[in-house]
Amino acid sequence: MINVIGLGYIGLPTALMLAAHDVEVVGTDYNQKLVDTLNAGKTTFKEDGLDELFAQAVEKGIRFTTEYQVTDTYIVSVPTPYDEFSKKVDACYVISAIKTIMEVAPKGCTVVVESTVSPGTIDKYVRPVIEENGFVIGEDIHLVHAPERIIPGNMIYELLHNNRTIGADDRAIGEKIKELYASFCQGEIVVTNIRAAEMTKVVENTFRAVNIAFANELAKICRHDNMDVYEIIKICNMHPRVNILQPGPGVGGHCISVDPWFLVGDYPSLATVIGESMKVNDGMPDFVLERVHDIMKEKGLTDIGRVGLYGLTYKENVDDMRDSPTLQLLETQKKHLAPGLKVYDPFITDDVVDNQYHDLDTFLHDVDLVVIMVKHNEIKENMAKLESKVVLDCHNICPLDGVYHI
Ligand code: SAJ
């Protein structure tokens, strides 16, 4: 039986996927409310295909509880935030999960860490916890790191099709865990050592962060001299070895805006390109705000209360707001004691910020300038409603004339 610890954005779909493929699974989370919701037959976030997968897993007998199980295999997928000041990974949730596993774990079991950790975290924090509990790693407890790669918005497809990495101390144990993931994963599964697995995961997200920063920096350079960054990127990308990403209002989420900081925190004098890239991305919401002020001036608009931000989530068509560029922008506004921006997102039904709307038409009625912060399908399908508005399109999706860009 597999005990999946942590039933969030990664743990839940992973647990469901295993169960749907005939693996006996118990999902454990310390959040009683979350467990109650799952036991009441409801999923805890929106994702294409998640409800269907949930139904299959329930039919196959998956169980949810707050209790850690006595079993032979644990998969830990708890969050790993970074420490605001040191920028280093904060492994507190992983450590506490491992500690609790140690209280029930039988000898010979395997503990798989799926949570993203920086290179060396398992050596530095996880191994000592296991040893302090009197277990000998490699004999009493086997350790594996199997970082996930799935993208919110396309999780179910990617769980099935992405290649994966398994890092293990012991090749045979790595192969055993590879078999487990192969119960559902149709991609190639590479087995390596734990430190290489830790590093690859962080490097993958860093690659993307640095490339997004490059696109964002180009947008700023082009804005400075009034060039069309989108046309320039399009032409450059016709070169066979160039593939520039798209600029945007910033980078949010819990991965690309977080993981690269682990490398900056651990290797401050070496990870300089990475550090600067993160600053560029983190500066984008402020850049959007400057654009808003410039456009207001140009258009003779004076009431910040009639400026509306479309989108609160960190990217399109998901309901995840963590560290989103819109929240970052609102934070800056607050710091400057200049609140008042109106906000709307079709995916966010709870009231989470001031001046939040729950209906597109009412929102548009109350604003003159619309800032497209997130390219949800909803706004793409309702472009005609923006005809009478001043539009700052941060994603180059609006075909109307006179639209402003970042
Ligand atoms: N973004 C841009 N310009 C772009 C692409 C993205 O500004 O050209 C922004 C998005 O709007 C968003 C942020 O970057 O705010 C991140 O979005 P994303 O869709 O690129 O990535 P995440 O954070 O949802 O998921 C990433 C993925 N990693 C990579 O693509 C290398 C995913 O595969 C990982 O599993 C996930 O991080 C994770 O959990 O680590």
PDB file of N, CA, C and O and ligand atoms in Angstrom, residues 148-152 201 204-205 208 212 245-246 248 250-252 255-256 259 314-315, ligand 1:
ATOM      1  N   GLU A 148       8.256  15.953  -9.157  1.00  0.00           N
ATOM      2  CA  GLU A 148       7.186  15.975 -10.178  1.00  0.00           C
ATOM      3  C   GLU A 148       7.499  17.022 -11.232  1.00  0.00           C
ATOM      4  O   GLU A 148       8.337  17.886 -11.023  1.00  0.00           O
ATOM      5  N   ARG A 149       6.801  16.943 -12.348  1.00  0.00           N
ATOM      6  CA  ARG A 149       7.026  17.883 -13.446  1.00  0.00           C
ATOM      7  C   ARG A 149       5.738  18.416 -14.044  1.00  0.00           C
ATOM      8  O   ARG A 149       5.752  19.018 -15.107  1.00  0.00           O
ATOM      9  N   ILE A 150       4.613  18.147 -13.407  1.00  0.00           N
ATOM     10  CA  ILE A 150       3.339  18.456 -14.087  1.00  0.00           C
ATOM     11  C   ILE A 150       2.968  19.932 -13.997  1.00  0.00           C
ATOM     12  O   ILE A 150       3.240  20.593 -12.999  1.00  0.00           O
ATOM     13  N   ILE A 151       2.348  20.430 -15.042  1.00  0.00           N
ATOM     14  CA  ILE A 151       2.024  21.842 -15.090  1.00  0.00           C
ATOM     15  C   ILE A 151       0.548  22.071 -14.743  1.00  0.00           C
ATOM     16  O   ILE A 151      -0.333  21.419 -15.307  1.00  0.00           O
ATOM     17  N   PRO A 152       0.268  22.954 -13.785  1.00  0.00           N
ATOM     18  CA  PRO A 152      -1.137  23.254 -13.486  1.00  0.00           C
ATOM     19  C   PRO A 152      -1.852  23.702 -14.762  1.00  0.00           C
ATOM     20  O   PRO A 152      -1.305  24.464 -15.546  1.00  0.00           O
ATOM     21  N   LYS A 201      15.504  19.032 -11.057  1.00  0.00           N
ATOM     22  CA  LYS A 201      14.190  19.669 -10.846  1.00  0.00           C
ATOM     23  C   LYS A 201      14.318  21.188 -10.740  1.00  0.00           C
ATOM     24  O   LYS A 201      13.582  21.956 -11.381  1.00  0.00           O
ATOM     25  N   GLU A 204      15.392  22.826 -14.077  1.00  0.00           N
ATOM     26  CA  GLU A 204      14.337  22.917 -15.098  1.00  0.00           C
ATOM     27  C   GLU A 204      13.520  24.198 -14.913  1.00  0.00           C
ATOM     28  O   GLU A 204      13.267  24.935 -15.860  1.00  0.00           O
ATOM     29  N   ASN A 205      13.122  24.450 -13.692  1.00  0.00           N
ATOM     30  CA  ASN A 205      12.323  25.658 -13.453  1.00  0.00           C
ATOM     31  C   ASN A 205      13.157  26.928 -13.568  1.00  0.00           C
ATOM     32  O   ASN A 205      12.654  27.987 -13.960  1.00  0.00           O
ATOM     33  N   ARG A 208      13.419  27.981 -17.186  1.00  0.00           N
ATOM     34  CA  ARG A 208      12.230  28.703 -17.653  1.00  0.00           C
ATOM     35  C   ARG A 208      12.196  30.130 -17.084  1.00  0.00           C
ATOM     36  O   ARG A 208      11.891  31.075 -17.791  1.00  0.00           O
ATOM     37  N   ILE A 212      12.077  33.492 -19.298  1.00  0.00           N
ATOM     38  CA  ILE A 212      10.967  34.446 -19.186  1.00  0.00           C
ATOM     39  C   ILE A 212      11.537  35.835 -18.871  1.00  0.00           C
ATOM     40  O   ILE A 212      11.104  36.845 -19.425  1.00  0.00           O
ATOM     41  N   LEU A 245      10.678  33.172 -25.220  1.00  0.00           N
ATOM     42  CA  LEU A 245       9.352  33.053 -24.605  1.00  0.00           C
ATOM     43  C   LEU A 245       8.628  34.397 -24.676  1.00  0.00           C
ATOM     44  O   LEU A 245       9.117  35.340 -25.295  1.00  0.00           O
ATOM     45  N   GLN A 246       7.479  34.477 -24.023  1.00  0.00           N
ATOM     46  CA  GLN A 246       6.663  35.686 -24.102  1.00  0.00           C
ATOM     47  C   GLN A 246       6.827  36.557 -22.855  1.00  0.00           C
ATOM     48  O   GLN A 246       6.832  36.033 -21.737  1.00  0.00           O
ATOM     49  N   GLY A 248       5.472  39.118 -19.958  1.00  0.00           N
ATOM     50  CA  GLY A 248       4.191  39.116 -19.264  1.00  0.00           C
ATOM     51  C   GLY A 248       4.249  40.058 -18.076  1.00  0.00           C
ATOM     52  O   GLY A 248       5.265  40.726 -17.851  1.00  0.00           O
ATOM     53  N   GLY A 250       4.605  39.465 -15.086  1.00  0.00           N
ATOM     54  CA  GLY A 250       5.350  38.935 -13.943  1.00  0.00           C
ATOM     55  C   GLY A 250       5.200  37.436 -13.899  1.00  0.00           C
ATOM     56  O   GLY A 250       4.491  36.851 -14.707  1.00  0.00           O
ATOM     57  N   VAL A 251       5.875  36.832 -12.950  1.00  0.00           N
ATOM     58  CA  VAL A 251       5.836  35.379 -12.832  1.00  0.00           C
ATOM     59  C   VAL A 251       5.294  35.012 -11.460  1.00  0.00           C
ATOM     60  O   VAL A 251       5.785  35.489 -10.447  1.00  0.00           O
ATOM     61  N   GLY A 252       4.272  34.186 -11.471  1.00  0.00           N
ATOM     62  CA  GLY A 252       3.719  33.766 -10.189  1.00  0.00           C
ATOM     63  C   GLY A 252       3.770  32.265 -10.077  1.00  0.00           C
ATOM     64  O   GLY A 252       4.502  31.595 -10.804  1.00  0.00           O
ATOM     65  N   CYS A 255       6.390  27.599  -8.297  1.00  0.00           N
ATOM     66  CA  CYS A 255       7.528  26.827  -8.824  1.00  0.00           C
ATOM     67  C   CYS A 255       8.550  27.748  -9.465  1.00  0.00           C
ATOM     68  O   CYS A 255       9.645  27.922  -8.954  1.00  0.00           O
ATOM     69  N   ILE A 256       8.173  28.360 -10.603  1.00  0.00           N
ATOM     70  CA  ILE A 256       9.152  29.143 -11.359  1.00  0.00           C
ATOM     71  C   ILE A 256       9.539  30.415 -10.612  1.00  0.00           C
ATOM     72  O   ILE A 256      10.658  30.906 -10.739  1.00  0.00           O
ATOM     73  N   ASP A 259      11.594  28.246  -7.061  1.00  0.00           N
ATOM     74  CA  ASP A 259      12.725  27.303  -7.098  1.00  0.00           C
ATOM     75  C   ASP A 259      14.074  27.947  -7.442  1.00  0.00           C
ATOM     76  O   ASP A 259      15.099  27.590  -6.843  1.00  0.00           O
ATOM     77  N   TYR A 314      -2.303  33.157 -11.050  1.00  0.00           N
ATOM     78  CA  TYR A 314      -0.921  33.356 -11.500  1.00  0.00           C
ATOM     79  C   TYR A 314      -0.751  33.060 -12.975  1.00  0.00           C
ATOM     80  O   TYR A 314       0.236  33.437 -13.584  1.00  0.00           O
ATOM     81  N   LYS A 315      -1.745  32.357 -13.552  1.00  0.00           N
ATOM     82  CA  LYS A 315      -1.740  32.189 -15.004  1.00  0.00           C
ATOM     83  C   LYS A 315      -3.142  31.818 -15.451  1.00  0.00           C
ATOM     84  O   LYS A 315      -4.055  31.690 -14.639  1.00  0.00           O
TER      85      LYS A 315
HETATM   86  N1  SAJ B   1       5.076  33.030 -18.034  1.00  0.00           N
HETATM   87  C1  SAJ B   1       5.494  34.180 -18.733  1.00  0.00           C
HETATM   88  N2  SAJ B   1       5.950  34.048 -20.021  1.00  0.00           N
HETATM   89  C2  SAJ B   1       5.988  32.835 -20.640  1.00  0.00           C
HETATM   90  C3  SAJ B   1       5.582  31.681 -19.935  1.00  0.00           C
HETATM   91  C4  SAJ B   1       5.129  31.816 -18.618  1.00  0.00           C
HETATM   92  O1  SAJ B   1       5.466  35.299 -18.222  1.00  0.00           O
HETATM   93  O2  SAJ B   1       6.391  32.796 -21.819  1.00  0.00           O
HETATM   94  C5  SAJ B   1       4.597  33.161 -16.643  1.00  0.00           C
HETATM   95  C6  SAJ B   1       3.177  32.648 -16.426  1.00  0.00           C
HETATM   96  O3  SAJ B   1       2.226  33.628 -16.747  1.00  0.00           O
HETATM   97  C7  SAJ B   1       3.190  32.298 -14.948  1.00  0.00           C
HETATM   98  C8  SAJ B   1       4.610  31.827 -14.713  1.00  0.00           C
HETATM   99  O4  SAJ B   1       5.365  32.309 -15.810  1.00  0.00           O
HETATM  100  O5  SAJ B   1       2.954  33.417 -14.129  1.00  0.00           O
HETATM  101  C9  SAJ B   1       4.831  30.326 -14.588  1.00  0.00           C
HETATM  102  O6  SAJ B   1       3.961  29.633 -15.429  1.00  0.00           O
HETATM  103  P1  SAJ B   1       4.284  28.307 -16.229  1.00  0.00           P
HETATM  104  O7  SAJ B   1       3.037  27.880 -16.855  1.00  0.00           O
HETATM  105  O8  SAJ B   1       5.445  28.461 -17.132  1.00  0.00           O
HETATM  106  O9  SAJ B   1       4.817  27.268 -15.101  1.00  0.00           O
HETATM  107  P2  SAJ B   1       4.226  26.687 -13.713  1.00  0.00           P
HETATM  108  O10 SAJ B   1       4.870  27.448 -12.591  1.00  0.00           O
HETATM  109  O11 SAJ B   1       2.743  26.586 -13.725  1.00  0.00           O
HETATM  110  O12 SAJ B   1       4.812  25.191 -13.769  1.00  0.00           O
HETATM  111  C10 SAJ B   1       6.214  24.961 -13.812  1.00  0.00           C
HETATM  112  C11 SAJ B   1       6.546  23.988 -14.940  1.00  0.00           C
HETATM  113  N3  SAJ B   1       7.981  23.975 -15.192  1.00  0.00           N
HETATM  114  C12 SAJ B   1       8.498  24.149 -16.413  1.00  0.00           C
HETATM  115  O13 SAJ B   1       7.839  24.356 -17.401  1.00  0.00           O
HETATM  116  C13 SAJ B   1      10.003  24.049 -16.523  1.00  0.00           C
HETATM  117  C14 SAJ B   1       6.042  22.597 -14.592  1.00  0.00           C
HETATM  118  O14 SAJ B   1       6.486  21.647 -15.551  1.00  0.00           O
HETATM  119  C15 SAJ B   1       6.568  22.178 -13.206  1.00  0.00           C
HETATM  120  O15 SAJ B   1       6.035  20.924 -12.818  1.00  0.00           O
HETATM  121  C16 SAJ B   1       6.105  23.207 -12.193  1.00  0.00           C
HETATM  122  O16 SAJ B   1       6.641  24.472 -12.561  1.00  0.00           O
HETATM  123  C17 SAJ B   1       6.587  22.765 -10.815  1.00  0.00           C
HETATM  124  O17 SAJ B   1       5.774  22.240 -10.042  1.00  0.00           O
HETATM  125  O18 SAJ B   1       7.761  22.872 -10.529  1.00  0.00           O
END
